Coordinates of C-alpha atoms in Angstrom, one line a residue:
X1 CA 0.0 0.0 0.0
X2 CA 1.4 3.4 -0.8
X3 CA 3.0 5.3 2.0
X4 CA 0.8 8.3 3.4
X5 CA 4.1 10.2 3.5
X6 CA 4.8 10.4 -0.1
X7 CA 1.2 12.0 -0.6
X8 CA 2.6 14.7 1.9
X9 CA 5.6 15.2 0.1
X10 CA 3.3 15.8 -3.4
X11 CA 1.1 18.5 -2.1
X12 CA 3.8 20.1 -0.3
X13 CA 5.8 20.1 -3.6
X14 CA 2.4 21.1 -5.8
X15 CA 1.2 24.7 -4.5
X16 CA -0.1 25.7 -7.5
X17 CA -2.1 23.6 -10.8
X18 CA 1.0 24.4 -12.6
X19 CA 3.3 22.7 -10.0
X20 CA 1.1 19.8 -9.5
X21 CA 2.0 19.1 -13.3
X22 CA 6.1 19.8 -12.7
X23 CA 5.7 17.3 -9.8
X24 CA 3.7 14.4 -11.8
X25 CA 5.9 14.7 -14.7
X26 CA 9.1 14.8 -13.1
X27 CA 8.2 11.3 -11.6
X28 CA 6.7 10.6 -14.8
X29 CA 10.5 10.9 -16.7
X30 CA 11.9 9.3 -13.8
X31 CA 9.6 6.4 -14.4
X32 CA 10.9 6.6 -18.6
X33 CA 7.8 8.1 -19.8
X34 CA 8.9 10.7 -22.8
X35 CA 6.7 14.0 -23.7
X36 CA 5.1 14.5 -27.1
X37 CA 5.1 17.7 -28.9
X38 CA 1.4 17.9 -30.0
X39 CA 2.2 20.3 -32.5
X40 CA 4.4 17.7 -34.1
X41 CA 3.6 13.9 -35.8
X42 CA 2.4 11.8 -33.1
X43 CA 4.8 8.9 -31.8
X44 CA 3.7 5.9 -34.1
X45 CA 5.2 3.1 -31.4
X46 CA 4.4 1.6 -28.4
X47 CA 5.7 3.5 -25.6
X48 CA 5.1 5.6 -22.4
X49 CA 4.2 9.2 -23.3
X50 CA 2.8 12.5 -21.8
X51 CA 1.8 15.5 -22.7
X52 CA 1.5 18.5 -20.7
X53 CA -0.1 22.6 -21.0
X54 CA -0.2 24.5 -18.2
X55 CA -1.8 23.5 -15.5
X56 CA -3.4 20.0 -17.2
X57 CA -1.2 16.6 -17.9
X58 CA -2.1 13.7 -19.8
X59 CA -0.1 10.6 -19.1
X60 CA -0.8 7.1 -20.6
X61 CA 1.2 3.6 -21.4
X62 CA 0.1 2.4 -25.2
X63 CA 0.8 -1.2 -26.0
X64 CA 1.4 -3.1 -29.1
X65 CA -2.0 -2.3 -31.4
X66 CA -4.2 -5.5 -31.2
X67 CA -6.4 -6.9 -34.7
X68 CA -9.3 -6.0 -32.0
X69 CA -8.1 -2.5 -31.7
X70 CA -7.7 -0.9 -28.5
X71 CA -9.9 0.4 -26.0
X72 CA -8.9 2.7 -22.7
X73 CA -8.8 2.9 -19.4
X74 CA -9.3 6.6 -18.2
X75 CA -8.6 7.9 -14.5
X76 CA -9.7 11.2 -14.6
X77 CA -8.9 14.1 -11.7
X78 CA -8.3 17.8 -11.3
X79 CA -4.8 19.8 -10.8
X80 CA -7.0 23.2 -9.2
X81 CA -7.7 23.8 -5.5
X82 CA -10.2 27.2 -4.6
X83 CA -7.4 29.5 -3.2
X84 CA -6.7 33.6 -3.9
X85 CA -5.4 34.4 -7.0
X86 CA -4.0 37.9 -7.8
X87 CA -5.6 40.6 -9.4
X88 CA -3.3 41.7 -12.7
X89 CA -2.6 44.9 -10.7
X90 CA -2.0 43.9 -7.3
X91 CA -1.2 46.9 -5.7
X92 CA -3.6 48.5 -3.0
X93 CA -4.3 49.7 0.8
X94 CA -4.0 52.4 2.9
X95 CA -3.8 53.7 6.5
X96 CA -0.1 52.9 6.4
X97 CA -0.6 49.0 4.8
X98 CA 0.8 48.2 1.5
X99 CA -1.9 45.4 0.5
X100 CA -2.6 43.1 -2.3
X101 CA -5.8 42.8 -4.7
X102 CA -7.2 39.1 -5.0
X103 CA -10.2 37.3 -6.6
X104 CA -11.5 34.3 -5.0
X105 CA -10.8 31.3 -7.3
X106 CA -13.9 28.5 -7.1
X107 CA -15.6 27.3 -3.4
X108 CA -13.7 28.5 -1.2
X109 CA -14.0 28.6 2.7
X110 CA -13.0 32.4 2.5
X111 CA -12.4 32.5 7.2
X112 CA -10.2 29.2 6.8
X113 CA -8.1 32.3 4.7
X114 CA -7.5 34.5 7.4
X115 CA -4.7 34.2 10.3
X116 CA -2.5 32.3 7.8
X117 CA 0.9 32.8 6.6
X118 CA 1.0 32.8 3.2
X119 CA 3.0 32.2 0.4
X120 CA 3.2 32.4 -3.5
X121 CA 3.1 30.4 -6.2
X122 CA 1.9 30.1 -10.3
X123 CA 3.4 31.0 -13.1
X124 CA 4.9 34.3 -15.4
X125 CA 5.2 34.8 -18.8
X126 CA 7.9 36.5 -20.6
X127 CA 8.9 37.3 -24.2
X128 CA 10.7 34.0 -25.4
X129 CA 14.5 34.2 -26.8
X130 CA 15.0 35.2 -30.7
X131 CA 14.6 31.7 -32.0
X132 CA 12.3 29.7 -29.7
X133 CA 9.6 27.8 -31.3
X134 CA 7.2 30.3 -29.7
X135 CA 6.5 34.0 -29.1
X136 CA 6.1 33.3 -25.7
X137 CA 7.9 31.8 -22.9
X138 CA 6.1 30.5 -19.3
X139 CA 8.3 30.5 -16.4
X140 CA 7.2 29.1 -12.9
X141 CA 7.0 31.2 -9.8
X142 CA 7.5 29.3 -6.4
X143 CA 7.9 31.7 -3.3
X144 CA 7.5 29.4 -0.3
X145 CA 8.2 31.9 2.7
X146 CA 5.6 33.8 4.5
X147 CA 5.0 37.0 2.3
X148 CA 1.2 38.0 2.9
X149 CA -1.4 37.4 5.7
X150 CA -5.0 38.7 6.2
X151 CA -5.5 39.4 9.8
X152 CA -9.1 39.3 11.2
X153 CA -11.0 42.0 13.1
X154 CA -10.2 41.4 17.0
X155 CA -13.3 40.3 18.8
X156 CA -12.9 43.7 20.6
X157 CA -14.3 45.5 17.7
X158 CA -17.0 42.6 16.7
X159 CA -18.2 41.5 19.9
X160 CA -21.1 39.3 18.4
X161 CA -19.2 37.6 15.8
X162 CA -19.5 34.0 17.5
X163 CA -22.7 34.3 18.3
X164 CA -23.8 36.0 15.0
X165 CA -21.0 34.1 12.6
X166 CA -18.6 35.8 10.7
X167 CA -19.6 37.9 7.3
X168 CA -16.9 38.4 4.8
X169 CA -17.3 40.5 2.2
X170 CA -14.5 39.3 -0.6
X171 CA -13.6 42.8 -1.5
X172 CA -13.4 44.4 1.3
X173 CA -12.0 41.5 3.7
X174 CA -9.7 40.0 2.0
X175 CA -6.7 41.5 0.7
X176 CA -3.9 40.2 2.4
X177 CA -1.1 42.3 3.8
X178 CA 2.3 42.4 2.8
X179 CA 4.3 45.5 4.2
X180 CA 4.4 49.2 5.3
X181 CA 4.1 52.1 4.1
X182 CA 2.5 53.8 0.6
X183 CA 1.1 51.3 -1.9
X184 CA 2.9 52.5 -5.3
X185 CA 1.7 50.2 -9.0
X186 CA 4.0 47.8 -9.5
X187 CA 5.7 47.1 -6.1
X188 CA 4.7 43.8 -5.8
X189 CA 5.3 42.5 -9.6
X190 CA 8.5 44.0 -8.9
X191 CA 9.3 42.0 -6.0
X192 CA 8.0 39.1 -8.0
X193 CA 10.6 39.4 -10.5
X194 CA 13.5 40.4 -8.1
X195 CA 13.2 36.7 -6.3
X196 CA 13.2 35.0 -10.3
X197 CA 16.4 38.0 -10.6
X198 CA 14.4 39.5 -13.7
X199 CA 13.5 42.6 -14.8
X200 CA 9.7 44.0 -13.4
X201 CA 9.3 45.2 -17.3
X202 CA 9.9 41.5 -18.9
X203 CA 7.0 40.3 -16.9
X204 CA 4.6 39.8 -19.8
X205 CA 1.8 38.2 -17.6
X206 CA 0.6 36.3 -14.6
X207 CA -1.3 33.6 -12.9
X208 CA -0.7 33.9 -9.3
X209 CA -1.8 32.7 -5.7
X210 CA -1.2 32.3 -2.2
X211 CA -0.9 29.1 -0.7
X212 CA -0.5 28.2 2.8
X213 CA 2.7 27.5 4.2
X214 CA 1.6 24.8 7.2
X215 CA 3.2 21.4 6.0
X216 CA 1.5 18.6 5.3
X217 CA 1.3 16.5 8.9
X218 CA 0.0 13.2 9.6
X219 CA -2.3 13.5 13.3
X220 CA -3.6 11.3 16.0
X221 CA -2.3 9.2 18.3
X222 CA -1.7 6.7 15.5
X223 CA -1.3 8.9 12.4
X224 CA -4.4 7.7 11.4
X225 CA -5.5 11.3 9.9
X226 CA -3.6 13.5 7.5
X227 CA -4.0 16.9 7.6
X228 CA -3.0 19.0 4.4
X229 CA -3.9 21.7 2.1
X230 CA -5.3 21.0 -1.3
X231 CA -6.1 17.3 -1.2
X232 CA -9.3 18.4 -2.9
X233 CA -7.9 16.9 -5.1
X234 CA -4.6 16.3 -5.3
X235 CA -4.9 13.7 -3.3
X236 CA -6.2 11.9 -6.6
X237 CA -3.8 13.2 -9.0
X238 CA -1.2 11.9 -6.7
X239 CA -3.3 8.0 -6.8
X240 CA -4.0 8.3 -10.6
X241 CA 0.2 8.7 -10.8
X242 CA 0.5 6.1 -8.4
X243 CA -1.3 4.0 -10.2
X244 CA -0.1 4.5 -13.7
X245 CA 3.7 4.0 -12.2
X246 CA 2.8 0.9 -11.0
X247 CA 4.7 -2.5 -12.5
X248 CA 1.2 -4.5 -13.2
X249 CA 0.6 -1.8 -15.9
X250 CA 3.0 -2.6 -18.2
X251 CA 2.6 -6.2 -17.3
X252 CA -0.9 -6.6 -17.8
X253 CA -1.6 -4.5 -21.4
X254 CA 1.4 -6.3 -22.9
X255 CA -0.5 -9.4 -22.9
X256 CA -2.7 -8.6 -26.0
X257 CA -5.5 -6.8 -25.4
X258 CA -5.1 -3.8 -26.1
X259 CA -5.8 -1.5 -23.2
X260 CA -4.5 1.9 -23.1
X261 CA -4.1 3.1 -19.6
X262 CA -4.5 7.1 -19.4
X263 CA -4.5 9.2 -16.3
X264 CA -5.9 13.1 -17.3
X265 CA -5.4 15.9 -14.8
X266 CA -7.6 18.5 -15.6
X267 CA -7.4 22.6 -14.2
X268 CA -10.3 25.1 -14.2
X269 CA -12.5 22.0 -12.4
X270 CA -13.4 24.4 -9.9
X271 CA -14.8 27.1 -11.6
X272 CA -16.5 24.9 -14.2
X273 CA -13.9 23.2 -16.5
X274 CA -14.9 25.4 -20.0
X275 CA -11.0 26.5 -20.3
X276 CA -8.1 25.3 -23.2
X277 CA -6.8 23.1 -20.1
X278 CA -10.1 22.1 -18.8
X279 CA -12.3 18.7 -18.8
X280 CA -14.7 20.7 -20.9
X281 CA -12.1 20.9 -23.7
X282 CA -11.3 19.1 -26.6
X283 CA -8.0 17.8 -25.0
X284 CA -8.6 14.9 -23.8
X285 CA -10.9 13.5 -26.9
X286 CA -7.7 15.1 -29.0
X287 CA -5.1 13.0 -27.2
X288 CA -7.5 9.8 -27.5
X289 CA -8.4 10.1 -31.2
X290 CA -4.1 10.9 -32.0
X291 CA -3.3 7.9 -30.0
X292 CA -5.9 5.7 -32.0
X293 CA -5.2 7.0 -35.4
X294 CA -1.3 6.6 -34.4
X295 CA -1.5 3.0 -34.0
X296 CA -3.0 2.8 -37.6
X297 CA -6.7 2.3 -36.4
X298 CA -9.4 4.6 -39.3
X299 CA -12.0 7.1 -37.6
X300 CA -14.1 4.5 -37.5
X301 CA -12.4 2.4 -35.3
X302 CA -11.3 4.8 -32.9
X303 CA -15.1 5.2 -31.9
X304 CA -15.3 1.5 -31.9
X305 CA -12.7 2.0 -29.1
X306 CA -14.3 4.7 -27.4
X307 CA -16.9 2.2 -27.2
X308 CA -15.5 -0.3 -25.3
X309 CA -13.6 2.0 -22.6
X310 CA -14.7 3.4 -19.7
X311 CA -13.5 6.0 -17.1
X312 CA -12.9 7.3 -13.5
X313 CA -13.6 11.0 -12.4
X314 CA -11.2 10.5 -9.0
X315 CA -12.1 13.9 -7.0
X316 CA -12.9 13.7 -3.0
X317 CA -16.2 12.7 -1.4
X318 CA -17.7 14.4 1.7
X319 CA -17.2 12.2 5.3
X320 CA -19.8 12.3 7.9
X321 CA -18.5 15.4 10.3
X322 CA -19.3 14.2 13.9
X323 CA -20.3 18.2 14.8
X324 CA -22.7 18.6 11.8
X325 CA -24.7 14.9 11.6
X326 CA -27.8 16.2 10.2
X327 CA -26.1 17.4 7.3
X328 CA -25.5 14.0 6.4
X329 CA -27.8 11.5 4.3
X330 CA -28.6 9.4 7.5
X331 CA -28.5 5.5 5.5
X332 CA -25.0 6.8 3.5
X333 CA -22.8 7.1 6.4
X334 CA -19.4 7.8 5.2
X335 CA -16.2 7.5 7.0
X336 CA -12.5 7.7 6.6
X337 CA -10.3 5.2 6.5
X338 CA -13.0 2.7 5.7
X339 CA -12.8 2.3 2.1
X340 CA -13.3 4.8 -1.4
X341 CA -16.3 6.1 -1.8
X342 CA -18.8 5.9 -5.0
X343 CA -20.8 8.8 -5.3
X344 CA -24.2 8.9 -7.2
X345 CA -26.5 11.9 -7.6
X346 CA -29.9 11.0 -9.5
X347 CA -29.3 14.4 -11.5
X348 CA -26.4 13.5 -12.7
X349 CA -24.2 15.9 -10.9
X350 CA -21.7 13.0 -10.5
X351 CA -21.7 10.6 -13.4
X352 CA -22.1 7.0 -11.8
X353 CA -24.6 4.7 -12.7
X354 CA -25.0 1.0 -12.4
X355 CA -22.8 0.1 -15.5
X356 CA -19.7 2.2 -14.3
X357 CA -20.1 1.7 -10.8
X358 CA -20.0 -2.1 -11.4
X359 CA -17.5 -2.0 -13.1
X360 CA -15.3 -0.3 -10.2
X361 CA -16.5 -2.8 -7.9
X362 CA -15.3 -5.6 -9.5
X363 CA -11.9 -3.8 -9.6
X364 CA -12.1 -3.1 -5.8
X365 CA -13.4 -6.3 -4.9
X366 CA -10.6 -8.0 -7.2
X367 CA -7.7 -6.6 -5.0
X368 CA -10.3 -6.5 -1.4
X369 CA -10.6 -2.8 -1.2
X370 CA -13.8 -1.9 0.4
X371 CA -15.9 0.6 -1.0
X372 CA -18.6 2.9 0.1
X373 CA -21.1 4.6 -1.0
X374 CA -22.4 8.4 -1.1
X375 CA -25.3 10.5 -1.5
X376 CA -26.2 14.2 -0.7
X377 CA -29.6 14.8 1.3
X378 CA -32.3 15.5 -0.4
X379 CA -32.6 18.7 0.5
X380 CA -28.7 20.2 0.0
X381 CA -27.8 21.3 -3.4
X382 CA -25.5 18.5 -4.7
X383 CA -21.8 19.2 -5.8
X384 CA -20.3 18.2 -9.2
X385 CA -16.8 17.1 -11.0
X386 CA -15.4 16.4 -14.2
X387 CA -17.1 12.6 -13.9
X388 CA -20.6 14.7 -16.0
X389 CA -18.3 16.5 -18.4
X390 CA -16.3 14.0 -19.3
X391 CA -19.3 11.5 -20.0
X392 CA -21.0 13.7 -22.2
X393 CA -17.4 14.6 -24.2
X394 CA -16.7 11.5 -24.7
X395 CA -19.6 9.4 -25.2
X396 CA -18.4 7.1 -22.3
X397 CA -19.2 5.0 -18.8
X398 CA -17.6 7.0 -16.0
X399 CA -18.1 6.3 -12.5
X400 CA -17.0 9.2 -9.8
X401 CA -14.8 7.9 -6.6
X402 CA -13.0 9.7 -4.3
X403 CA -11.3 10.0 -0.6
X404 CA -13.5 10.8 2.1
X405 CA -12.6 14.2 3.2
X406 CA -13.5 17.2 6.1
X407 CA -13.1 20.9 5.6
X408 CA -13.7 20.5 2.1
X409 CA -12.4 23.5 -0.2
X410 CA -11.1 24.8 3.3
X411 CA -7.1 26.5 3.2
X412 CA -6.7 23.3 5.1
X413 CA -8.3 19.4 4.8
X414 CA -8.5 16.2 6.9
X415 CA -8.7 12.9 5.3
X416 CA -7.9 9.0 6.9
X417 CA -4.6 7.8 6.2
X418 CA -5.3 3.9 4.9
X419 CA -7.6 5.2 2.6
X420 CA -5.4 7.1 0.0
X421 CA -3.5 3.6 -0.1
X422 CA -6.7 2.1 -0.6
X423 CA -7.5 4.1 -3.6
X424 CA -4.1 3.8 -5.5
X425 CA -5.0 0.0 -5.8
X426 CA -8.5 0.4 -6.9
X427 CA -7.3 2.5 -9.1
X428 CA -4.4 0.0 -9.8
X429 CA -6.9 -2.9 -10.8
X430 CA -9.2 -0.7 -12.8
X431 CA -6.5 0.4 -15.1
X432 CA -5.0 -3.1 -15.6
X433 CA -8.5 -4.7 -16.4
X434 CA -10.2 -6.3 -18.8
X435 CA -12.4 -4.0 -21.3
X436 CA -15.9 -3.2 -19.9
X437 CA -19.0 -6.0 -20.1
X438 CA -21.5 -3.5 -20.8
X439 CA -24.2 -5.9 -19.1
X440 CA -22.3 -7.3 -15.6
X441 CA -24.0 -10.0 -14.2
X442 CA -26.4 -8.9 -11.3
X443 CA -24.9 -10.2 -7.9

């Protein structure tokens, strides 16, 4: 089972969607996977390849083509965590505070925000070298020391605030500190580009955000929880890798059938997926259809494979919190460290339904991981991932599965520690499988 620890040491490493992808395909080359150029002729051979933009990744291992033609085997998750992202001119305050202007990216718990030290991370872009095959030259930005904060209003001066809650107003609450004195336009890009020892003026663009700095840390008296930022949902882009790395892949879709195991790490999940780099795009279907026409298969016989594959949206799934229990469907109990969890919604805000959800089962139940299963009350709006999307852009079965987690879309989130293990060899078997029976026997 993979080591808890490891997890850790991926988030810590990943502050931003675009680091997520440095992380995953540094381990990728390690593991002799090769990138492709997509605006090149698509590698014709079996081999192990990737391609990466921005903050999305696709990863896959392609076999020998089979006279049956091939069929894949999709893990699906999401690079993007809701954090603050910084406006394109930063520069505010007043009464003596130099201060920083930020849009709330997705769902986020804007109070788990405040009282944190914060650092920064994304990416810049510059003019690229005379010469370079484009205009255009990204660069990434890791600053990984405290650097901003947003303090919150002493009780002295809100004396009901635990009795009435606390109201934040985004643009007025939330713009973090980050020095003394007169804010002047510019300051802050300009200390940007001193820590990358650049010139302010070269910085073309940005995609920026804070991060907190709190390390990952495993808690309990038995380390049974894991406490970390952003495992909604790296936590699954971390078990898709996991499981693509593993041995048994190459093992098992050598053997002639055909089975193309992919792992896609989609951004922009939280605020909707319709971007370039999102599950809403072409991307994905793109990659597919080059990997099926490379092997010498006609258009035709690339949608016979899309026929017979099948897919996983891997994003996190809400645990029963002990404080809140009436919050919770009261028959779909859910709690870490006791297994995955499927998660249906009859509205099709997750895409499971009894095809793709049995065929996970018998994946888990192959390799004795226990599952569970979720759904939202009745009366609470139901959340959504890129399992929907994904279905309806590729024609497909996908089931959504996930890590029970607490403090969902929080700064900070709690998960079990036997379950990410659990979900690396779910994920393990479902990748290594047998093509879909698109009528399972009924157990």
């Amino acid at each position: 089972m993979s080591d808890p620890a490891d997890l850790c040491r991926f988030i810590a490493a990943s502050p931003s969607p675009y680091h997520v992808v440095k992380t995953a395909t540094d381990r990728l080359i390690a593991a002799g996977y090769q990138a492709v150029d997509p605006t090149t002729p698509w590698p014709s051979t079996p081999g192990r390849w990737y391609v990466a933009n921005g903050g999305s990744l696709v990863a896959w291992h392609q076999p020998p083509a089979t006279p049956d033609g091939l069929s894949f085997r999709i893990v699906g998750a999401h690079t993007d965590s809701p954090n603050l992202r910084l406006k394109p001119k930063p520069d505010t305050g007043g009464y003596g505070y130099r201060q920083l202007g930020v849009e709330v990216y997705g769902g986020a718990l804007w109070n788990s925000w405040l009282d944190r030290d914060l650092g920064l991370s994304g990416r810049i872009t510059l003019a690229a070298p005379p010469g370079a095959p484009h205009s255009v030259e990204s660069r990434l930005v890791l600053i990984d020391r405290p650097v901003a904060r947003i303090p919150q209003l002493a009780i002295h001066l809100d004396r009901g605030v635990n009795e009435s809650g606390l109201k934040l107003n985004p643009q007025l609450h939330l713009s973090p500190l980050w020095g003394l004195g007169t804010p002047k336009s510019g300051d802050f890009l300009g200390f940007v580009a001193a820590s990358l020892d650049l010139d302010p003026s070269s910085i073309l663009g940005h995609d920026l955000m804070f991060h907190d700095l709190t390390p990952p840390a495993l808690l309990g008296e038995s380390q049974e929880l894991l406490s970390a930022p952003r495992i909604d949902n790296q936590l699954s882009c971390w078990a898709a890798l996991e499981a693509l790395l593993d041995p048994l892949i190459g093992a098992e879709t050598d053997n002639g059938r055909g089975i193309v195991a992919v792992i896609a790490l989609f951004d922009h999940e939280e605020v909707g997926s319709e971007s370039a780099t999102g599950a809403a795009s072409a991307h994905l279907a793109t990659v597919l259809e080059r990997i099926s026409l490379s092997a010498g298969a006609t258009r035709d016989a690339f949608h016979a494979s899309l026929a017979r594959s099948v897919c996983v949206s891997a994003d996190g799934a809400h645990a029963q919190h002990p404080n809140y229990p009436e919050r919770h469907e009261p028959e779909h109990r859910i709690v870490l460290n006791q297994g995955p969890v499927l998660k249906h919604n009859a509205n099709a805000r997750y895409a499971t339904d009894a095809v793709s959800s049995a065929e996970f089962r018998l994946a888990a139940e192959a390799c004795g991981v226990p599952l569970q299963s979720f759904v939202v009350r009745s009366d609470i709006a139901c959340g959504s991932t890129i399992g929907p999307v994904t279905a309806a852009r590729l024609g497909i079965p996908v089931v959504d599965v996930g890590v029970a987690q607490l403090s969902m879309h929080a700064s900070r989130e709690l998960c079990g520690t036997k379950d990410p293990g659990w979900f690396v060899t779910a994920l393990t078997a479902f990748l290594s499988a047998a093509p879909p029976n698109p009528t399972p026997k009924l157990r």
